[in-house]
Amino acid sequence: MKRHVLGQLEDIEDGTIQARDVGGRNVVIARHGDRIFALRDVCPHQGAKLSNGVMSCSRKNARVGEHHVNMDQPVIRCPWHNWEYDLDHGTCLTHPTPLAVAAYRAFVEDGQIIVET
Amino acid sequence: MSSTVHDPVCALTDPADIALVDCDVHAGHNTIDDLVPYLPDVWQRYVRETGYKGPPAPEYPKVKPMAMRDDAHPPGGVRPGSDRKFLTRQHLDAYHVDRAVLTPLYGADCEPNADLAAAMCSAYNDFMIEHWLEVDDRLFGSMFVPFTDPEASVREIERIGDHPKIVQLLFFVGSGVLFGKRRFHSIWKAAEQKNLAVAMHWGSRLPAFAAGERPSYYLEYHTNLAQTAMAQLVSLVCEGVFETCPKLRAVMIECGFAWLPALMWRLDKNWRGCRIEVPWLKRPPSEYVYEHVRFTSQPIEEPDDPNHLLRIIEMAGEHMLMFASDYPHWDFDSPTRALPSIIKGDLRDRIMYRNAVEFYGLT
């Protein structure tokens, strides 16, 4: 396990994503409140850079006509086909068979962003 | 020089050997005079006073009068499908039909006058029950509801939906509306509560557009209504009808089948990127279709290589297709000849009989 220090938490605005080189890997870093997430920066569908997409929150399962944001499940949406990936585990939320992008352990320690690869 | 006629495409089967449910038999009335006795007095007077003859005729001249088989016109000049004894002899008995689902094409539900539509739908339903459904154990029926007035539609379902021979509500796919829209959900809930299926049948009483314009020819219209069926299917799923009504069943009649796998691939793929619009869909859209919807076979697609049809049936699932003849229309599919011979055994039995028995709960 290799530990990477990627700077201060304040370096990333809440609700945004950044492309980073982490030990030679292309990684997209996302901030949701005081939490930090790190996914491999490539969509397993057709190879787009996820860091060119948008960060949001998933939608809760709802009754017809109801729309609720699930603030507990931040996601990143691919810039090309809008597929959603759960930032916690990199799981694609809209694929009928298991599909995921690599997720790396990421956290904040003493105000610093740490990613383990 | 003599030649031998080979028939590599169609299976010739003794009708007596087939367990058969025919899911699309057009039986019904002859003229509006058959229906008038079932109307309330005010609407009987309306018919007399205005000369109303019933819903407007479809817009396209067909390739044969009334789009009927030339040999299906009963003696006496009455409308094909309106003479029960003739229909019984020519179709039900001739092919040893075990069960038939009657699908009268009338279009009363498309009348712009919602009150007239409601009266005519009720009259037609009562006529069919008395003259067809209650006189032959083999026959099961479809009911009309005046869908432009959902409250009246629910009342009609409450009125006759418990009849043991009524198995579905019947609509034209080209009714000028998308049936998944929320204003219709009360109708689907009422159907679900009565354990009635929802049937969307090829055809329209309103101008049927394709790519924004009315096509020139019946050939185009006939072919393009598959597009309308696709739109209805996608509407039912995306509007969450099967989430709101988790026990509702739907059947697409006479609208083709071979397009289904490709449409489902497309819909599922688009859903992956557009899910935020429809958060009520908890599963890929195709799963709702394969669970809730069935298709009838006629007019069966006839690729040059029948193996291609078999592959498509396998792609969609052996439970999805139910045989239909469309008697007495010109593009009738024969129960003994329509399915290619490579469809055999359990799959053939499913298509000809078991899928319909299971879907409709026929006894």
Coordinates of C-alpha atoms in Angstrom, one line a residue:
Chain A
M1 CA 0.0 0.0 0.0
K2 CA 1.4 3.3 -1.0
R3 CA 0.4 6.5 0.7
H4 CA 0.1 9.8 -1.3
V5 CA -0.4 13.2 0.2
L6 CA -2.3 15.4 -2.3
G7 CA -2.3 18.7 -0.5
Q8 CA -4.8 20.5 1.8
L9 CA -8.5 19.8 1.9
E10 CA -9.1 23.5 1.1
D11 CA -7.4 23.0 -2.2
I12 CA -10.6 21.3 -3.5
E13 CA -13.8 23.2 -3.4
D14 CA -16.7 21.3 -1.8
G15 CA -18.8 19.6 -4.5
T16 CA -16.1 19.6 -7.1
I17 CA -13.7 17.2 -8.7
Q18 CA -10.1 17.4 -9.8
A19 CA -7.8 15.3 -12.0
R20 CA -4.6 14.3 -10.3
D21 CA -1.6 12.2 -11.0
V22 CA -1.3 9.8 -8.1
G23 CA 1.9 7.8 -8.3
G24 CA 1.7 7.7 -12.1
R25 CA -2.1 6.8 -12.1
N26 CA -4.7 9.1 -13.4
V27 CA -7.1 9.6 -10.5
V28 CA -10.1 11.8 -10.1
I29 CA -10.4 13.3 -6.6
A30 CA -13.9 14.5 -5.3
R31 CA -14.9 16.4 -2.3
H32 CA -18.3 16.0 -0.6
G33 CA -18.3 18.1 2.6
D34 CA -15.4 17.0 4.7
R35 CA -15.1 13.7 2.8
I36 CA -12.7 12.9 0.0
F37 CA -13.1 10.2 -2.7
A38 CA -10.7 8.9 -5.3
L39 CA -11.5 6.9 -8.4
R40 CA -9.5 5.9 -11.3
D41 CA -10.0 8.6 -13.9
V42 CA -11.4 6.5 -16.7
C43 CA -15.0 5.4 -17.4
P44 CA -15.0 1.6 -18.0
H45 CA -17.7 2.1 -20.6
Q46 CA -15.9 3.9 -23.4
G47 CA -12.9 5.4 -21.7
A48 CA -13.8 9.0 -21.1
K49 CA -12.0 10.9 -18.3
L50 CA -14.4 11.0 -15.4
S51 CA -12.7 14.2 -14.2
N52 CA -14.3 15.9 -17.2
G53 CA -17.7 15.0 -15.9
V54 CA -19.8 16.4 -13.1
M55 CA -20.2 15.6 -9.4
S56 CA -23.6 15.4 -7.9
C57 CA -25.7 13.2 -5.6
S58 CA -27.7 10.2 -6.7
R59 CA -31.5 10.2 -6.7
K60 CA -33.4 8.1 -4.2
N61 CA -35.8 5.5 -5.5
A62 CA -39.1 7.3 -5.5
R63 CA -42.8 7.0 -6.3
V64 CA -43.9 8.2 -9.7
G65 CA -43.8 12.0 -9.8
E66 CA -41.4 12.3 -6.8
H67 CA -37.8 13.4 -6.9
H68 CA -35.5 13.3 -4.0
V69 CA -31.7 13.8 -3.9
N70 CA -29.8 11.3 -1.9
M71 CA -27.2 13.5 -0.1
D72 CA -25.6 10.5 1.4
Q73 CA -24.6 9.1 -1.9
P74 CA -22.3 11.4 -3.9
V75 CA -21.7 10.3 -7.5
I76 CA -19.7 11.3 -10.5
R77 CA -21.3 11.4 -13.9
C78 CA -19.3 10.6 -16.9
P79 CA -18.9 13.4 -19.4
W80 CA -19.9 11.3 -22.4
H81 CA -22.9 9.1 -21.6
N82 CA -23.9 10.4 -18.1
W83 CA -23.4 7.0 -16.4
E84 CA -23.3 7.4 -12.7
Y85 CA -20.6 6.1 -10.4
D86 CA -20.9 5.9 -6.7
L87 CA -18.0 7.7 -5.3
D88 CA -17.7 5.4 -2.3
H89 CA -17.0 2.3 -4.2
G90 CA -16.9 3.3 -7.9
T91 CA -19.9 1.2 -8.6
C92 CA -21.9 2.1 -11.7
L93 CA -25.5 2.7 -10.4
T94 CA -27.2 2.1 -13.7
H95 CA -25.7 -1.0 -15.1
P96 CA -27.6 -4.2 -14.8
T97 CA -24.5 -6.3 -14.4
P98 CA -21.8 -5.4 -11.9
L99 CA -19.6 -2.7 -13.3
A100 CA -17.2 -0.4 -11.4
V101 CA -14.3 1.9 -11.7
A102 CA -11.4 1.3 -9.4
A103 CA -11.9 3.2 -6.1
Y104 CA -9.0 4.1 -3.8
R105 CA -9.0 4.7 -0.1
A106 CA -9.0 8.4 0.5
F107 CA -9.4 10.4 3.6
V108 CA -8.4 13.7 5.4
E109 CA -5.7 13.5 8.1
D110 CA -4.7 16.7 9.9
G111 CA -6.2 18.7 7.1
Q112 CA -4.3 16.9 4.4
I113 CA -5.8 14.8 1.6
I114 CA -4.4 11.2 1.7
V115 CA -4.9 8.6 -1.0
E116 CA -3.7 5.1 -0.8
T117 CA -2.9 3.0 -3.9
Chain B
M1 CA -41.2 -31.4 -66.6
S2 CA -42.7 -31.9 -63.3
S3 CA -41.7 -30.2 -60.1
T4 CA -42.2 -30.9 -56.5
V5 CA -43.4 -28.2 -54.2
H6 CA -41.4 -28.0 -51.1
D7 CA -42.4 -26.0 -48.2
P8 CA -39.3 -25.5 -46.0
V9 CA -40.7 -22.5 -44.2
C10 CA -44.1 -23.4 -42.8
A11 CA -45.1 -26.3 -40.6
L12 CA -48.2 -28.1 -41.8
T13 CA -49.9 -29.4 -38.8
D14 CA -53.2 -31.2 -38.2
P15 CA -55.2 -28.6 -36.4
A16 CA -56.6 -31.3 -34.0
D17 CA -53.1 -31.9 -32.8
I18 CA -52.5 -28.3 -31.7
A19 CA -53.4 -27.0 -28.3
L20 CA -54.4 -23.5 -29.4
V21 CA -55.2 -20.1 -27.9
D22 CA -55.9 -17.5 -30.6
C23 CA -55.2 -14.1 -29.0
D24 CA -56.6 -11.9 -31.7
V25 CA -60.0 -12.8 -33.2
H26 CA -62.1 -9.9 -34.5
A27 CA -65.7 -10.7 -33.7
G28 CA -68.3 -8.1 -33.1
H29 CA -71.3 -6.2 -34.3
N30 CA -72.6 -5.8 -37.8
T31 CA -74.1 -2.3 -37.8
I32 CA -75.0 0.2 -35.1
D33 CA -78.5 -1.2 -35.0
D34 CA -77.0 -4.1 -33.0
L35 CA -75.7 -1.7 -30.4
V36 CA -78.6 0.7 -30.1
P37 CA -80.7 -1.5 -27.7
Y38 CA -77.8 -1.4 -25.3
L39 CA -77.7 2.5 -25.2
P40 CA -79.6 4.6 -22.6
D41 CA -82.7 6.2 -24.1
V42 CA -81.0 9.6 -24.5
W43 CA -78.3 8.1 -26.7
Q44 CA -80.7 5.9 -28.6
R45 CA -82.5 9.2 -29.5
Y46 CA -79.2 10.8 -30.4
V47 CA -78.4 8.0 -32.8
R48 CA -81.8 8.3 -34.5
E49 CA -81.9 12.1 -34.5
T50 CA -78.3 12.7 -35.8
G51 CA -77.9 9.7 -38.1
Y52 CA -74.8 8.7 -36.1
K53 CA -73.3 5.5 -37.6
G54 CA -70.5 4.9 -35.2
P55 CA -66.9 6.0 -34.9
P56 CA -65.3 7.3 -38.1
A57 CA -63.8 4.7 -40.5
P58 CA -60.0 4.4 -40.6
E59 CA -58.4 6.8 -42.9
Y60 CA -56.6 4.5 -45.3
P61 CA -58.4 2.3 -47.9
K62 CA -57.1 -1.2 -47.3
V63 CA -56.0 -3.6 -49.9
K64 CA -59.2 -5.5 -49.6
P65 CA -62.7 -4.2 -48.5
M66 CA -62.7 -3.6 -44.8
A67 CA -59.2 -5.2 -44.8
M68 CA -61.0 -8.6 -44.7
R69 CA -60.1 -12.0 -46.2
D70 CA -62.1 -12.4 -49.4
D71 CA -63.5 -15.7 -48.0
A72 CA -64.5 -14.3 -44.7
H73 CA -67.6 -12.5 -45.8
P74 CA -70.6 -14.4 -44.4
P75 CA -73.6 -15.2 -46.5
G76 CA -76.2 -12.4 -46.5
G77 CA -73.7 -9.6 -46.8
V78 CA -73.1 -8.9 -43.1
R79 CA -69.8 -7.7 -41.8
P80 CA -67.0 -10.3 -41.5
G81 CA -66.7 -11.3 -37.9
S82 CA -70.3 -10.4 -37.1
D83 CA -71.9 -13.8 -37.9
R84 CA -71.1 -16.0 -34.9
K85 CA -72.1 -19.3 -36.6
F86 CA -70.1 -18.5 -39.7
L87 CA -67.0 -17.5 -37.6
T88 CA -67.4 -20.5 -35.5
R89 CA -67.5 -22.9 -38.5
Q90 CA -64.8 -21.1 -40.5
H91 CA -62.3 -20.5 -37.8
L92 CA -63.0 -21.8 -34.3
D93 CA -64.1 -25.3 -35.3
A94 CA -61.9 -25.6 -38.4
Y95 CA -58.7 -25.0 -36.4
H96 CA -59.9 -26.6 -33.2
V97 CA -59.3 -23.3 -31.3
D98 CA -59.4 -24.1 -27.6
R99 CA -59.7 -20.6 -26.4
A100 CA -60.0 -17.3 -28.4
V101 CA -59.6 -13.8 -27.1
L102 CA -62.0 -11.5 -29.0
T103 CA -60.7 -8.1 -30.0
P104 CA -63.4 -6.1 -31.7
L105 CA -62.1 -3.1 -33.5
Y106 CA -64.6 -0.4 -33.0
G107 CA -63.0 2.8 -31.8
A108 CA -65.8 4.1 -29.6
D109 CA -63.2 5.1 -27.1
C110 CA -61.8 7.5 -29.6
E111 CA -65.0 9.5 -30.0
P112 CA -64.2 13.2 -29.2
N113 CA -67.5 13.5 -27.3
A114 CA -66.6 11.8 -24.1
D115 CA -70.2 11.1 -23.0
L116 CA -71.0 9.5 -26.3
A117 CA -67.8 7.6 -26.1
A118 CA -68.8 6.3 -22.6
A119 CA -72.3 5.3 -23.8
M120 CA -71.0 3.5 -26.9
C121 CA -68.2 1.7 -24.9
S122 CA -70.8 0.4 -22.4
A123 CA -73.2 -0.6 -25.2
Y124 CA -70.5 -2.4 -27.0
N125 CA -69.3 -4.2 -23.9
D126 CA -72.8 -5.4 -23.1
F127 CA -73.4 -6.5 -26.6
M128 CA -70.3 -8.6 -26.7
I129 CA -71.0 -10.2 -23.4
E130 CA -74.5 -11.2 -24.4
H131 CA -74.0 -12.2 -28.0
W132 CA -70.5 -13.7 -27.9
L133 CA -68.9 -14.3 -24.5
E134 CA -71.8 -15.9 -22.8
V135 CA -72.7 -18.2 -25.6
D136 CA -69.4 -20.0 -26.2
D137 CA -67.2 -21.3 -23.5
R138 CA -64.1 -20.9 -25.8
L139 CA -64.5 -17.1 -26.1
F140 CA -62.9 -14.5 -23.8
G141 CA -63.3 -10.9 -24.3
S142 CA -61.9 -7.4 -24.4
M143 CA -63.7 -4.4 -23.0
F144 CA -63.7 -0.8 -24.1
V145 CA -63.4 2.2 -21.8
P146 CA -63.7 5.9 -22.8
F147 CA -60.1 6.6 -22.0
T148 CA -60.3 10.4 -22.5
D149 CA -62.5 10.4 -19.4
P150 CA -60.5 8.4 -16.8
E151 CA -63.2 8.6 -14.2
A152 CA -65.8 7.2 -16.5
S153 CA -63.3 4.6 -17.5
V154 CA -62.9 3.5 -14.0
R155 CA -66.7 3.4 -13.5
E156 CA -67.0 1.1 -16.6
I157 CA -64.2 -1.2 -15.2
E158 CA -66.1 -1.3 -11.9
R159 CA -69.3 -2.1 -13.7
I160 CA -68.3 -5.1 -15.8
G161 CA -64.6 -5.8 -14.9
D162 CA -65.5 -8.7 -12.8
H163 CA -67.2 -10.6 -15.6
P164 CA -65.5 -13.9 -15.8
K165 CA -65.1 -13.8 -19.6
I166 CA -63.6 -10.3 -19.7
V167 CA -59.8 -10.6 -19.7
Q168 CA -58.5 -7.2 -20.9
L169 CA -59.1 -3.6 -21.8
L170 CA -58.5 -2.9 -25.5
F171 CA -57.1 0.2 -27.1
F172 CA -55.7 1.2 -30.5
V173 CA -52.0 1.9 -30.3
G174 CA -52.7 4.9 -32.5
S175 CA -55.2 6.6 -30.2
G176 CA -53.5 10.0 -30.3
V177 CA -52.3 9.7 -26.7
L178 CA -49.4 8.1 -24.9
F179 CA -51.0 5.7 -22.5
G180 CA -48.2 5.9 -19.9
K181 CA -49.2 9.5 -19.0
R182 CA -50.2 10.1 -15.4
R183 CA -53.8 11.1 -16.3
F184 CA -54.4 7.4 -17.3
H185 CA -52.9 5.8 -14.2
S186 CA -56.2 5.6 -12.4
I187 CA -57.4 3.4 -15.3
W188 CA -54.5 1.1 -15.0
K189 CA -55.0 0.8 -11.2
A190 CA -58.6 -0.1 -11.7
A191 CA -57.6 -2.7 -14.3
E192 CA -54.9 -4.1 -12.0
Q193 CA -57.5 -4.4 -9.2
K194 CA -59.8 -6.4 -11.5
N195 CA -56.9 -8.5 -12.7
L196 CA -57.5 -7.3 -16.3
A197 CA -54.7 -7.0 -18.8
V198 CA -54.2 -3.9 -21.0
A199 CA -54.2 -4.6 -24.7
M200 CA -52.8 -2.2 -27.3
H201 CA -53.9 -3.3 -30.7
W202 CA -52.5 -2.2 -34.1
G203 CA -54.6 0.5 -35.7
S204 CA -55.9 4.0 -35.2
R205 CA -59.1 6.0 -35.6
L206 CA -57.2 9.2 -35.6
P207 CA -54.6 10.3 -38.2
A208 CA -51.5 8.3 -37.6
F209 CA -48.4 10.2 -38.1
A210 CA -44.9 9.0 -38.8
A211 CA -42.0 11.4 -38.6
G212 CA -44.5 14.3 -38.3
E213 CA -46.5 13.6 -41.4
R214 CA -49.2 11.2 -42.5
P215 CA -47.7 8.5 -44.8
S216 CA -49.1 8.2 -48.3
Y217 CA -49.9 4.6 -48.4
Y218 CA -51.6 1.9 -46.3
L219 CA -48.3 -0.1 -46.8
E220 CA -46.5 2.6 -44.9
Y221 CA -49.2 3.0 -42.3
H222 CA -49.5 -0.7 -41.7
T223 CA -45.7 -1.0 -41.3
N224 CA -45.2 2.2 -39.3
L225 CA -47.7 1.4 -36.6
A226 CA -44.9 -0.8 -35.1
Q227 CA -43.3 2.6 -34.3
T228 CA -46.4 3.7 -32.4
A229 CA -46.4 0.4 -30.5
M230 CA -42.8 1.1 -29.5
A231 CA -43.7 4.6 -28.3
Q232 CA -46.6 3.2 -26.2
L233 CA -44.4 0.5 -24.7
V234 CA -41.6 3.0 -23.8
S235 CA -44.3 5.4 -22.4
L236 CA -45.8 2.7 -20.1
V237 CA -42.4 1.8 -18.7
C238 CA -40.8 5.3 -18.4
E239 CA -43.9 6.8 -16.8
G240 CA -43.7 4.2 -14.1
V241 CA -47.0 2.4 -14.8
F242 CA -45.5 -0.9 -13.7
E243 CA -44.2 0.6 -10.5
T244 CA -47.5 2.2 -9.8
C245 CA -49.3 -1.0 -10.8
P246 CA -46.9 -3.8 -10.0
K247 CA -49.3 -6.5 -11.0
L248 CA -50.5 -5.0 -14.2
R249 CA -50.1 -7.0 -17.4
A250 CA -50.0 -5.5 -20.9
V251 CA -50.1 -7.1 -24.4
M252 CA -49.1 -5.5 -27.7
I253 CA -51.3 -7.0 -30.4
E254 CA -50.5 -7.1 -34.1
C255 CA -47.6 -4.6 -33.7
G256 CA -44.7 -6.9 -34.5
F257 CA -42.2 -8.5 -32.2
A258 CA -38.8 -8.7 -33.9
W259 CA -38.0 -5.2 -33.0
L260 CA -38.3 -5.8 -29.3
P261 CA -34.7 -6.9 -28.4
A262 CA -33.2 -3.9 -30.3
L263 CA -35.7 -1.5 -28.7
M264 CA -34.9 -2.8 -25.2
W265 CA -31.1 -2.5 -25.8
R266 CA -31.6 1.1 -26.8
L267 CA -33.9 1.9 -23.9
D268 CA -31.7 0.3 -21.3
K269 CA -28.7 2.1 -22.6
N270 CA -30.4 5.4 -22.6
W271 CA -31.8 4.8 -19.1
R272 CA -28.2 4.4 -17.8
G273 CA -27.6 8.0 -18.7
C274 CA -31.0 9.5 -18.1
R275 CA -32.0 7.8 -14.9
I276 CA -32.3 11.1 -12.9
E277 CA -35.4 11.9 -14.9
V278 CA -37.2 8.7 -13.9
P279 CA -36.0 7.8 -10.3
W280 CA -39.1 5.5 -9.9
L281 CA -37.6 3.0 -12.3
K282 CA -35.7 0.8 -9.9
R283 CA -34.5 -1.6 -12.6
P284 CA -33.4 -1.4 -16.2
P285 CA -36.5 -0.7 -18.3
S286 CA -36.3 -3.9 -20.2
E287 CA -36.9 -5.9 -17.0
Y288 CA -40.4 -4.3 -16.6
V289 CA -41.2 -5.2 -20.2
Y290 CA -40.1 -8.8 -20.0
E291 CA -42.0 -9.2 -16.7
H292 CA -45.2 -7.4 -17.5
V293 CA -45.7 -7.3 -21.3
R294 CA -46.4 -9.9 -23.9
F295 CA -46.7 -9.8 -27.7
T296 CA -48.9 -11.5 -30.1
S297 CA -47.4 -13.2 -33.2
Q298 CA -49.5 -12.0 -36.1
P299 CA -48.5 -10.6 -38.6
I300 CA -45.5 -12.8 -37.9
E301 CA -42.2 -11.5 -39.3
E302 CA -41.0 -13.7 -42.1
P303 CA -37.3 -13.3 -42.7
D304 CA -35.9 -15.3 -45.6
D305 CA -34.0 -17.4 -43.1
P306 CA -36.5 -18.5 -40.4
N307 CA -33.5 -19.2 -38.1
H308 CA -33.3 -15.4 -37.7
L309 CA -36.8 -15.3 -36.3
L310 CA -36.0 -18.2 -33.9
R311 CA -32.9 -16.3 -32.7
I312 CA -35.0 -13.2 -32.0
I313 CA -37.6 -15.2 -30.0
E314 CA -34.8 -16.7 -28.0
M315 CA -33.3 -13.2 -27.4
A316 CA -36.6 -11.9 -26.1
G317 CA -37.5 -15.0 -24.1
E318 CA -39.7 -18.0 -24.8
H319 CA -42.5 -16.6 -22.6
M320 CA -43.0 -13.4 -24.6
L321 CA -44.9 -14.5 -27.7
M322 CA -48.5 -15.6 -28.0
F323 CA -50.1 -16.9 -31.1
A324 CA -52.7 -14.8 -32.9
S325 CA -54.5 -15.3 -36.2
D326 CA -56.2 -11.9 -36.7
Y327 CA -59.1 -13.6 -38.2
P328 CA -60.9 -12.5 -40.4
H329 CA -58.4 -9.9 -41.7
W330 CA -56.6 -10.2 -45.0
D331 CA -53.2 -10.7 -43.3
F332 CA -54.5 -13.6 -41.2
D333 CA -52.0 -16.1 -39.9
S334 CA -53.0 -19.7 -40.1
P335 CA -52.6 -21.7 -36.9
T336 CA -51.2 -24.6 -38.8
R337 CA -48.9 -22.7 -41.1
A338 CA -47.7 -19.4 -39.6
L339 CA -44.9 -20.6 -37.4
P340 CA -41.8 -21.8 -39.2
S341 CA -41.2 -25.5 -38.8
I342 CA -38.0 -24.9 -36.9
I343 CA -40.1 -23.6 -34.0
K344 CA -41.2 -26.8 -32.5
G345 CA -41.6 -28.8 -29.3
D346 CA -41.9 -26.9 -26.1
L347 CA -41.3 -23.5 -27.7
R348 CA -44.1 -24.1 -30.2
D349 CA -46.4 -25.2 -27.5
R350 CA -45.7 -22.1 -25.5
I351 CA -46.4 -19.8 -28.4
M352 CA -49.5 -21.6 -29.5
Y353 CA -51.0 -22.2 -26.1
R354 CA -49.2 -22.0 -22.8
N355 CA -48.0 -18.4 -22.8
A356 CA -51.5 -17.2 -23.4
V357 CA -53.0 -19.5 -20.8
E358 CA -50.5 -18.3 -18.2
F359 CA -50.8 -14.6 -19.2
Y360 CA -54.5 -14.4 -19.2
G361 CA -55.1 -17.1 -16.5
L362 CA -57.4 -18.9 -18.9
T363 CA -59.2 -22.0 -17.6

